[in-house]
Amino acid sequence: MSREPFSEGRSGPRHRAGADWRRLVWWTLVWAACLGEPAVSYGALDPGGRSGWEEGFFDGEVPDGEMPDEELTDEEIDRLLEEYFSRTDAGQGTEKAGEAAKVTAPQLLMEADGDGWLTYTLPDGSSFASSVPCGMITSEPVELKLPPGAVAILRRDDAAEPSVKSWRFAEKGNYHIKLLMFQEPGGSAADYNIYEVNFYFTIIGETDRTLGAFPAPEGFFIKEVKKNGREQEIPEERCFFLEEDGRYEICCQARSDPGIQVNAEFVRDATAPFLSFLPEPDPSGHPGPVKFYPSEENCRVTVSYNGSRGYAVGNELTAAGNYELSVEDGAGNRRVYHLRIRQTYDPVDRRVILAVLLMAAAAAVRLVLLRRDMRVL
């Protein structure tokens, strides 16, 4: 379905139709944004629609693009959509074009290409590919391959993404991508509908503390679960509840094709580390230096001393005062301790002896002076 070359030059009617098509693509973007999705990114906005399809999917960096400066009213948007649904590339209507509509949640055919990609095919024959199925929870980066002409609206953690530099996602978060896919009006087009596809996935860290359950992706069921290398019983194939910490290996299988399987591996750690103290904590305060020891390696310990915050260089507290110690692991689990070191003095300390002698000498001098005062006698 490649686009034919312009037959009458840049001033001919086919070029004018192509220019109108560019405008309609931009209006479609504005229409999509006005439906409540402020972040619009482009998967190769090519005025040729399906042209370049034989060269493969578009991926990598997103080309620069600009939205039109004009502000459209609701009436103008309705008129442009009606115009899109009734036009062909040569300006002639067809029976199918008159039946065009916006199709939400179309039926998708999922296939594996053998190279780690899943291809989703729409009813009009257009396709996009992903490294994970829709609804997948993974600790690995996710990549998408979109065809020329596709419009992608991206949200992450329920917030609009102002721009997309690449269709490879590695940052943690919940991703929701709305795809608008359609064929260019023209003699070669067989389906004039605009298809809206909602594709979503979640990226977690290799160690996660928030995940309480693992749902199977759309069209999949949970086939096998291992925790710390030991196979677990699966009460429900649609969702597995993570009740304990440990390293999980979860295998999911497609319902439509037993040969399509996806795997997720991650460590669930929802337990905060703790500190042990030597000597043991005393509710009334410690009389001397205190040492602390984290229960896990690579923990970060922060110390607040009399309200001033800092990091612990060693593991011993010596100065008298009030302490707040916070220990946090790589997954973000955190535990806080409060303790106090009392101010004490050693009776045989030379400084203490000197201070006592000075105080005694001062008292003796005071007594001598008072005895010389007749009023005291």
Coordinates of C-alpha atoms in Angstrom, one line a residue, residues 273-277 292-295 301 325-327 335 337:
P273 CA 16.4 -3.1 57.6
F274 CA 17.2 -2.6 61.3
L275 CA 20.1 -1.4 63.5
S276 CA 21.5 -3.3 66.4
F277 CA 23.3 -1.2 69.1
F292 CA 25.4 0.6 65.7
Y293 CA 25.4 -2.2 63.1
P294 CA 23.0 -2.4 60.1
S295 CA 21.3 -5.8 59.4
V301 CA 22.4 5.4 57.4
L325 CA 19.2 7.5 63.0
S326 CA 17.5 6.4 59.8
V327 CA 18.5 3.2 58.0
R335 CA 13.4 2.4 59.7
Y337 CA 15.6 5.1 65.7

